[in-house]
mmCIF file of C-alpha atoms and ligand atoms in Angstrom:
data_model
loop_
_atom_site.group_PDB
_atom_site.id
_atom_site.type_symbol
_atom_site.label_atom_id
_atom_site.label_comp_id
_atom_site.label_asym_id
_atom_site.label_seq_id
_atom_site.Cartn_x
_atom_site.Cartn_y
_atom_site.Cartn_z
ATOM 1 C CA UNK A 22 -26.462 13.064 -28.572
ATOM 2 C CA UNK A 23 -22.704 13.357 -29.150
ATOM 3 C CA UNK A 24 -20.646 10.378 -27.996
ATOM 4 C CA UNK A 25 -18.907 10.722 -24.637
ATOM 5 C CA UNK A 26 -15.165 10.910 -25.318
ATOM 6 C CA UNK A 27 -13.271 8.005 -23.838
ATOM 7 C CA UNK A 28 -9.845 8.702 -22.403
ATOM 8 C CA UNK A 29 -7.336 6.137 -21.402
ATOM 9 C CA UNK A 30 -5.504 7.543 -18.370
ATOM 10 C CA UNK A 31 -2.343 5.931 -19.742
ATOM 11 C CA UNK A 32 -1.659 3.769 -22.791
ATOM 12 C CA UNK A 33 -2.945 0.204 -22.470
ATOM 13 C CA UNK A 34 0.595 -1.032 -22.953
ATOM 14 C CA UNK A 35 1.569 0.457 -19.571
ATOM 15 C CA UNK A 36 2.949 -2.344 -17.483
ATOM 16 C CA UNK A 37 1.212 -2.561 -14.159
ATOM 17 C CA UNK A 38 4.343 -3.940 -12.532
ATOM 18 C CA UNK A 39 6.160 -0.648 -13.181
ATOM 19 C CA UNK A 40 6.813 1.005 -9.783
ATOM 20 C CA UNK A 41 5.315 4.238 -11.153
ATOM 21 C CA UNK A 42 2.107 2.586 -12.386
ATOM 22 C CA UNK A 43 0.052 3.205 -9.233
ATOM 23 C CA UNK A 44 0.862 6.908 -9.229
ATOM 24 C CA UNK A 45 0.077 7.268 -12.923
ATOM 25 C CA UNK A 46 -3.379 5.869 -12.312
ATOM 26 C CA UNK A 47 -4.279 7.493 -9.010
ATOM 27 C CA UNK A 48 -2.228 10.620 -8.236
ATOM 28 C CA UNK A 49 -4.951 12.997 -9.518
ATOM 29 C CA UNK A 50 -7.730 11.400 -7.534
ATOM 30 C CA UNK A 51 -5.903 9.963 -4.524
ATOM 31 C CA UNK A 52 -6.618 12.747 -2.047
ATOM 32 C CA UNK A 53 -10.300 13.046 -2.896
ATOM 33 C CA UNK A 54 -10.930 9.291 -2.999
ATOM 34 C CA UNK A 55 -8.725 8.014 -0.185
ATOM 35 C CA UNK A 56 -8.170 10.779 2.390
ATOM 36 C CA UNK A 57 -10.057 8.835 5.086
ATOM 37 C CA UNK A 58 -9.448 5.277 3.885
ATOM 38 C CA UNK A 59 -7.620 4.394 7.121
ATOM 39 C CA UNK A 60 -7.176 6.222 10.430
ATOM 40 C CA UNK A 61 -4.110 8.398 9.744
ATOM 41 C CA UNK A 62 -4.119 10.038 13.183
ATOM 42 C CA UNK A 63 -4.183 6.693 15.027
ATOM 43 C CA UNK A 64 -1.460 5.399 12.674
ATOM 44 C CA UNK A 65 0.792 8.310 13.593
ATOM 45 C CA UNK A 66 0.167 7.862 17.328
ATOM 46 C CA UNK A 67 1.015 4.162 17.083
ATOM 47 C CA UNK A 68 4.246 4.880 15.191
ATOM 48 C CA UNK A 69 5.285 7.733 17.513
ATOM 49 C CA UNK A 70 4.930 5.419 20.541
ATOM 50 C CA UNK A 71 7.531 3.105 18.981
ATOM 51 C CA UNK A 72 9.902 5.730 17.613
ATOM 52 C CA UNK A 73 12.309 6.907 20.329
ATOM 53 C CA UNK A 74 14.788 8.222 17.736
ATOM 54 C CA UNK A 75 12.168 10.533 16.231
ATOM 55 C CA UNK A 76 12.882 9.587 12.590
ATOM 56 C CA UNK A 77 10.559 7.486 10.491
ATOM 57 C CA UNK A 78 11.028 6.243 6.934
ATOM 58 C CA UNK A 79 7.664 5.828 5.238
ATOM 59 C CA UNK A 80 7.687 3.506 2.232
ATOM 60 C CA UNK A 81 5.171 4.541 -0.424
ATOM 61 C CA UNK A 82 4.514 7.905 1.217
ATOM 62 C CA UNK A 83 2.326 8.954 -1.718
ATOM 63 C CA UNK A 84 0.699 12.349 -1.316
ATOM 64 C CA UNK A 85 1.594 12.409 2.380
ATOM 65 C CA UNK A 86 -1.747 11.369 3.902
ATOM 66 C CA UNK A 87 0.027 9.552 6.765
ATOM 67 C CA UNK A 88 3.204 11.677 6.733
ATOM 68 C CA UNK A 89 1.287 14.841 7.615
ATOM 69 C CA UNK A 90 0.020 13.172 10.789
ATOM 70 C CA UNK A 91 3.483 11.774 11.582
ATOM 71 C CA UNK A 92 4.855 15.334 11.341
ATOM 72 C CA UNK A 93 2.138 16.505 13.745
ATOM 73 C CA UNK A 94 3.503 13.958 16.212
ATOM 74 C CA UNK A 95 6.853 15.795 15.969
ATOM 75 C CA UNK A 96 8.552 13.065 13.919
ATOM 76 C CA UNK A 97 11.045 13.670 11.119
ATOM 77 C CA UNK A 98 9.702 11.867 8.067
ATOM 78 C CA UNK A 99 11.674 10.503 5.138
ATOM 79 C CA UNK A 100 8.966 9.868 2.562
ATOM 80 C CA UNK A 101 10.048 7.448 -0.146
ATOM 81 C CA UNK A 102 7.927 6.860 -3.233
ATOM 82 C CA UNK A 103 8.545 5.674 -6.783
ATOM 83 C CA UNK A 104 6.013 8.043 -8.284
ATOM 84 C CA UNK A 105 6.960 11.632 -9.053
ATOM 85 C CA UNK A 106 3.309 12.563 -9.545
ATOM 86 C CA UNK A 107 2.383 11.298 -6.045
ATOM 87 C CA UNK A 108 5.459 12.883 -4.430
ATOM 88 C CA UNK A 109 4.759 16.283 -6.020
ATOM 89 C CA UNK A 110 1.599 16.413 -3.914
ATOM 90 C CA UNK A 111 3.400 15.503 -0.690
ATOM 91 C CA UNK A 112 4.091 18.462 1.662
ATOM 92 C CA UNK A 113 7.578 19.974 1.570
ATOM 93 C CA UNK A 114 8.293 19.448 5.281
ATOM 94 C CA UNK A 115 8.574 15.732 4.499
ATOM 95 C CA UNK A 116 12.049 14.732 3.202
ATOM 96 C CA UNK A 117 10.842 13.387 -0.128
ATOM 97 C CA UNK A 118 12.857 10.703 -1.834
ATOM 98 C CA UNK A 119 11.935 9.328 -5.239
ATOM 99 C CA UNK A 120 13.026 5.691 -5.358
ATOM 100 C CA UNK A 121 11.839 2.137 -5.690
ATOM 101 C CA UNK A 122 11.247 0.788 -2.185
ATOM 102 C CA UNK A 123 13.043 -2.450 -3.051
ATOM 103 C CA UNK A 124 16.174 -0.366 -3.732
ATOM 104 C CA UNK A 125 16.172 2.355 -1.064
ATOM 105 C CA UNK A 126 19.183 4.650 -1.624
ATOM 106 C CA UNK A 127 19.940 4.907 2.090
ATOM 107 C CA UNK A 128 22.992 3.973 4.140
ATOM 108 C CA UNK A 129 22.850 0.873 6.358
ATOM 109 C CA UNK A 130 22.976 1.843 10.006
ATOM 110 C CA UNK A 131 20.381 4.588 9.619
ATOM 111 C CA UNK A 132 18.524 2.728 12.375
ATOM 112 C CA UNK A 133 15.219 4.327 11.704
ATOM 113 C CA UNK A 134 11.709 2.993 12.196
ATOM 114 C CA UNK A 135 10.074 2.030 8.906
ATOM 115 C CA UNK A 136 6.368 2.309 8.167
ATOM 116 C CA UNK A 137 4.694 0.672 5.179
ATOM 117 C CA UNK A 138 0.987 1.406 5.552
ATOM 118 C CA UNK A 139 -2.276 0.733 3.737
ATOM 119 C CA UNK A 140 -1.330 -2.421 1.781
ATOM 120 C CA UNK A 141 1.594 -0.657 0.120
ATOM 121 C CA UNK A 142 3.730 -3.809 0.322
ATOM 122 C CA UNK A 143 1.127 -5.436 -1.983
ATOM 123 C CA UNK A 144 2.091 -2.923 -4.683
ATOM 124 C CA UNK A 145 5.169 -5.089 -5.173
ATOM 125 C CA UNK A 146 3.925 -7.479 -7.820
ATOM 126 C CA UNK A 147 5.634 -10.741 -6.846
ATOM 127 C CA UNK A 148 6.788 -12.730 -3.838
ATOM 128 C CA UNK A 149 10.350 -12.182 -5.055
ATOM 129 C CA UNK A 150 9.994 -8.381 -4.846
ATOM 130 C CA UNK A 151 8.268 -8.532 -1.458
ATOM 131 C CA UNK A 152 11.035 -10.738 -0.093
ATOM 132 C CA UNK A 153 13.604 -8.333 -1.568
ATOM 133 C CA UNK A 154 11.928 -5.479 0.311
ATOM 134 C CA UNK A 155 12.350 -7.263 3.673
ATOM 135 C CA UNK A 156 16.005 -7.993 2.892
ATOM 136 C CA UNK A 157 16.761 -4.411 1.818
ATOM 137 C CA UNK A 158 14.964 -2.824 4.760
ATOM 138 C CA UNK A 159 16.537 -5.046 7.409
ATOM 139 C CA UNK A 160 19.933 -3.188 7.539
ATOM 140 C CA UNK A 161 18.113 0.167 7.776
ATOM 141 C CA UNK A 162 15.463 -0.551 10.350
ATOM 142 C CA UNK A 163 15.244 -1.474 13.991
ATOM 143 C CA UNK A 164 11.467 -1.644 13.669
ATOM 144 C CA UNK A 165 9.295 -2.332 10.618
ATOM 145 C CA UNK A 166 5.553 -1.694 10.841
ATOM 146 C CA UNK A 167 3.285 -3.113 8.146
ATOM 147 C CA UNK A 168 -0.411 -2.556 7.619
ATOM 148 C CA UNK A 169 -2.018 -5.163 5.388
ATOM 149 C CA UNK A 170 -5.422 -6.517 4.593
ATOM 150 C CA UNK A 171 -5.806 -10.230 5.178
ATOM 151 C CA UNK A 172 -7.512 -11.195 1.919
ATOM 152 C CA UNK A 173 -7.269 -14.956 2.019
ATOM 153 C CA UNK A 174 -7.366 -17.683 4.576
ATOM 154 C CA UNK A 175 -4.761 -20.414 4.762
ATOM 155 C CA UNK A 176 -5.936 -23.916 3.922
ATOM 156 C CA UNK A 177 -3.610 -26.868 4.390
ATOM 157 C CA UNK A 178 -0.151 -26.071 3.070
ATOM 158 C CA UNK A 179 -1.322 -23.575 0.489
ATOM 159 C CA UNK A 180 -3.699 -20.658 0.507
ATOM 160 C CA UNK A 181 -7.239 -20.351 -0.687
ATOM 161 C CA UNK A 182 -8.488 -17.184 -2.225
ATOM 162 C CA UNK A 183 -11.712 -15.949 -0.676
ATOM 163 C CA UNK A 184 -12.729 -13.785 -3.606
ATOM 164 C CA UNK A 185 -14.244 -14.941 -6.873
ATOM 165 C CA UNK A 186 -11.942 -14.900 -9.891
ATOM 166 C CA UNK A 187 -13.556 -11.906 -11.563
ATOM 167 C CA UNK A 188 -15.816 -9.318 -10.051
ATOM 168 C CA UNK A 189 -17.456 -6.047 -10.815
ATOM 169 C CA UNK A 190 -17.087 -4.273 -7.523
ATOM 170 C CA UNK A 191 -18.272 -1.198 -5.770
ATOM 171 C CA UNK A 192 -19.984 1.461 -7.785
ATOM 172 C CA UNK A 193 -19.586 4.832 -6.142
ATOM 173 C CA UNK A 194 -21.202 8.063 -7.124
ATOM 174 C CA UNK A 195 -19.034 11.037 -6.244
ATOM 175 C CA UNK A 196 -20.385 14.427 -7.274
ATOM 176 C CA UNK A 197 -22.357 12.818 -10.091
ATOM 177 C CA UNK A 198 -19.366 10.755 -11.214
ATOM 178 C CA UNK A 199 -19.741 6.980 -11.219
ATOM 179 C CA UNK A 200 -16.756 4.794 -10.398
ATOM 180 C CA UNK A 201 -17.025 1.143 -11.387
ATOM 181 C CA UNK A 202 -14.367 -1.238 -10.143
ATOM 182 C CA UNK A 203 -13.554 -4.434 -12.003
ATOM 183 C CA UNK A 204 -11.137 -7.011 -10.651
ATOM 184 C CA UNK A 205 -9.804 -10.292 -11.850
ATOM 185 C CA UNK A 206 -7.465 -12.435 -9.891
ATOM 186 C CA UNK A 207 -4.940 -15.168 -10.324
ATOM 187 C CA UNK A 208 -5.199 -17.314 -7.198
ATOM 188 C CA UNK A 209 -1.976 -19.201 -7.849
ATOM 189 C CA UNK A 210 0.115 -16.050 -8.187
ATOM 190 C CA UNK A 211 -1.955 -14.254 -5.531
ATOM 191 C CA UNK A 212 -2.328 -11.291 -7.849
ATOM 192 C CA UNK A 213 -5.327 -9.115 -8.539
ATOM 193 C CA UNK A 214 -5.548 -6.849 -11.558
ATOM 194 C CA UNK A 215 -8.204 -4.213 -11.352
ATOM 195 C CA UNK A 216 -9.505 -1.127 -13.019
ATOM 196 C CA UNK A 217 -11.388 1.846 -11.634
ATOM 197 C CA UNK A 218 -13.505 3.215 -14.464
ATOM 198 C CA UNK A 219 -14.390 6.792 -13.671
ATOM 199 C CA UNK A 220 -17.400 7.833 -15.690
ATOM 200 C CA UNK A 221 -18.332 11.505 -15.663
ATOM 201 C CA UNK A 222 -20.271 13.657 -18.100
ATOM 202 C CA UNK A 223 -16.999 14.773 -19.645
ATOM 203 C CA UNK A 224 -15.046 11.552 -20.043
ATOM 204 C CA UNK A 225 -14.484 7.931 -19.139
ATOM 205 C CA UNK A 226 -11.095 7.477 -17.495
ATOM 206 C CA UNK A 227 -9.583 4.063 -16.891
ATOM 207 C CA UNK A 228 -7.355 3.773 -13.823
ATOM 208 C CA UNK A 229 -5.715 0.337 -13.850
ATOM 209 C CA UNK A 230 -3.862 -1.236 -10.919
ATOM 210 C CA UNK A 231 -2.352 -4.485 -9.771
ATOM 211 C CA UNK A 232 -1.528 -5.960 -6.389
ATOM 212 C CA UNK A 233 0.066 -9.127 -5.109
ATOM 213 C CA UNK A 234 -1.438 -10.048 -1.760
ATOM 214 C CA UNK A 235 0.180 -12.112 0.957
ATOM 215 C CA UNK A 236 -1.254 -13.551 4.154
ATOM 216 C CA UNK A 237 0.225 -12.545 7.487
ATOM 217 C CA UNK A 238 1.651 -16.049 7.768
ATOM 218 C CA UNK A 239 3.482 -15.520 4.476
ATOM 219 C CA UNK A 240 4.618 -12.039 5.527
ATOM 220 C CA UNK A 241 5.960 -13.456 8.804
ATOM 221 C CA UNK A 242 7.915 -16.079 6.863
ATOM 222 C CA UNK A 243 9.422 -13.464 4.519
ATOM 223 C CA UNK A 244 10.275 -11.235 7.480
ATOM 224 C CA UNK A 245 11.920 -14.130 9.336
ATOM 225 C CA UNK A 246 14.044 -14.979 6.270
ATOM 226 C CA UNK A 247 15.377 -11.425 6.360
ATOM 227 C CA UNK A 248 16.113 -11.587 10.103
ATOM 228 C CA UNK A 249 13.029 -9.864 11.545
ATOM 229 C CA UNK A 250 10.945 -11.291 14.414
ATOM 230 C CA UNK A 251 7.277 -10.510 14.827
ATOM 231 C CA UNK A 252 6.914 -8.574 18.081
ATOM 232 C CA UNK A 253 3.321 -7.288 17.989
ATOM 233 C CA UNK A 254 0.187 -7.778 15.894
ATOM 234 C CA UNK A 255 -3.132 -5.941 16.142
ATOM 235 C CA UNK A 256 -6.413 -5.640 14.304
ATOM 236 C CA UNK A 257 -6.349 -1.832 14.301
ATOM 237 C CA UNK A 258 -4.077 1.130 14.968
ATOM 238 C CA UNK A 259 -5.882 1.466 18.329
ATOM 239 C CA UNK A 260 -4.275 -1.848 19.297
ATOM 240 C CA UNK A 261 -7.387 -3.990 19.321
ATOM 241 C CA UNK A 262 -6.391 -7.673 19.226
ATOM 242 C CA UNK A 263 -5.927 -9.169 15.771
ATOM 243 C CA UNK A 264 -8.911 -11.460 15.157
ATOM 244 C CA UNK A 265 -6.992 -13.846 12.905
ATOM 245 C CA UNK A 266 -8.117 -14.901 9.439
ATOM 246 C CA UNK A 267 -11.847 -15.093 9.855
ATOM 247 C CA UNK A 268 -14.127 -16.599 7.226
ATOM 248 C CA UNK A 269 -14.500 -14.610 4.060
ATOM 249 C CA UNK A 270 -14.252 -11.220 5.709
ATOM 250 C CA UNK A 271 -11.084 -9.256 4.980
ATOM 251 C CA UNK A 272 -9.440 -8.076 8.198
ATOM 252 C CA UNK A 273 -6.763 -5.481 8.847
ATOM 253 C CA UNK A 274 -3.484 -6.667 10.341
ATOM 254 C CA UNK A 275 -0.935 -4.295 11.876
ATOM 255 C CA UNK A 276 2.351 -6.195 12.213
ATOM 256 C CA UNK A 277 5.410 -4.926 14.079
ATOM 257 C CA UNK A 278 8.717 -6.639 13.265
ATOM 258 C CA UNK A 279 12.000 -6.064 15.109
HETATM 259 C C1 SAM B 320 -1.761 2.769 -1.597
HETATM 260 S S1 SAM B 320 -0.672 4.130 -1.887
HETATM 261 C C2 SAM B 320 -0.345 4.590 -0.191
HETATM 262 C C3 SAM B 320 0.047 6.043 -0.026
HETATM 263 C C4 SAM B 320 0.168 6.494 1.448
HETATM 264 N N1 SAM B 320 1.138 5.709 2.189
HETATM 265 C C5 SAM B 320 -1.173 6.418 2.151
HETATM 266 O O1 SAM B 320 -1.375 5.580 3.031
HETATM 267 O O2 SAM B 320 -2.044 7.196 1.770
HETATM 268 C C6 SAM B 320 0.793 3.248 -2.343
HETATM 269 C C7 SAM B 320 1.980 4.134 -2.695
HETATM 270 O O3 SAM B 320 3.110 3.298 -2.947
HETATM 271 C C8 SAM B 320 3.817 3.815 -4.062
HETATM 272 N N2 SAM B 320 4.584 2.714 -4.669
HETATM 273 C C9 SAM B 320 4.106 1.672 -5.388
HETATM 274 N N3 SAM B 320 5.105 0.862 -5.765
HETATM 275 C C10 SAM B 320 6.246 1.403 -5.267
HETATM 276 C C11 SAM B 320 7.614 1.015 -5.296
HETATM 277 N N4 SAM B 320 8.030 -0.099 -5.933
HETATM 278 N N5 SAM B 320 8.510 1.783 -4.658
HETATM 279 C C12 SAM B 320 8.127 2.915 -4.011
HETATM 280 N N6 SAM B 320 6.838 3.343 -3.964
HETATM 281 C C13 SAM B 320 5.910 2.585 -4.566
HETATM 282 C C14 SAM B 320 2.747 4.403 -4.947
HETATM 283 O O4 SAM B 320 3.287 5.360 -5.850
HETATM 284 C C15 SAM B 320 1.792 4.995 -3.922
HETATM 285 O O5 SAM B 320 2.118 6.325 -3.638
#
């Protein structure tokens, strides 16, 4: 039997902290793998209820999964993303802007509402970059809405990771293709480096990624440093109460800062 060719999606030297790294790994598969990963319709309804000006800036708009629903709510959407390959897939009725979200090329005083959904803030690979995001968004936004996964529970003054250091995660079979996820994390830096290995009959494709997680307590502190106050927090886009950090179970947190 001939060997199955092995493709590296991108060279191994690709730095995962590059703002374009996520798009390089996932733009081809994003829509088929993640179209229903969170409730896009409920997200758009939640944002529209808090957007009297009718303009929303979405950070990390990607292929437009959320932006399409925001448009259906009648909102103007400025969709910012670092990745040209993600943005190319985003519908043209979104004002697409290729930029790093820590350096948004927008005038202060825009006074828009800003949405950063589906853990996108965790794509920024250090606390420094996440703090920079809050500082840079503050002059642009009257309201900042973040959706994050609470991955760790606070313990004492520090944080304790709830996941093991290295894991082989979910194996999915999609149309005969197997996807194996491997992760390894650095608890001190709060970073996780992972790889989705997509194994089909034709090829093995490696899709590497990296995230730097933060607890809601840490996000609140970064937001406060930049001059934002927490005004609402929920456990879902349907406004169910946020359950807090519970045990080892990851929980969604929707945070609204003003
Ligand atoms: C998890 S995807 C979310 C896409 C979309 N918001 C959604 O919910 O389907 C994260 C997106 O953030 C983008 N991204 C990552 N780092 C970025 C950065 N530094 N500046 C701007 N966009 C970035 C990626 O290219 C990707 O499109």
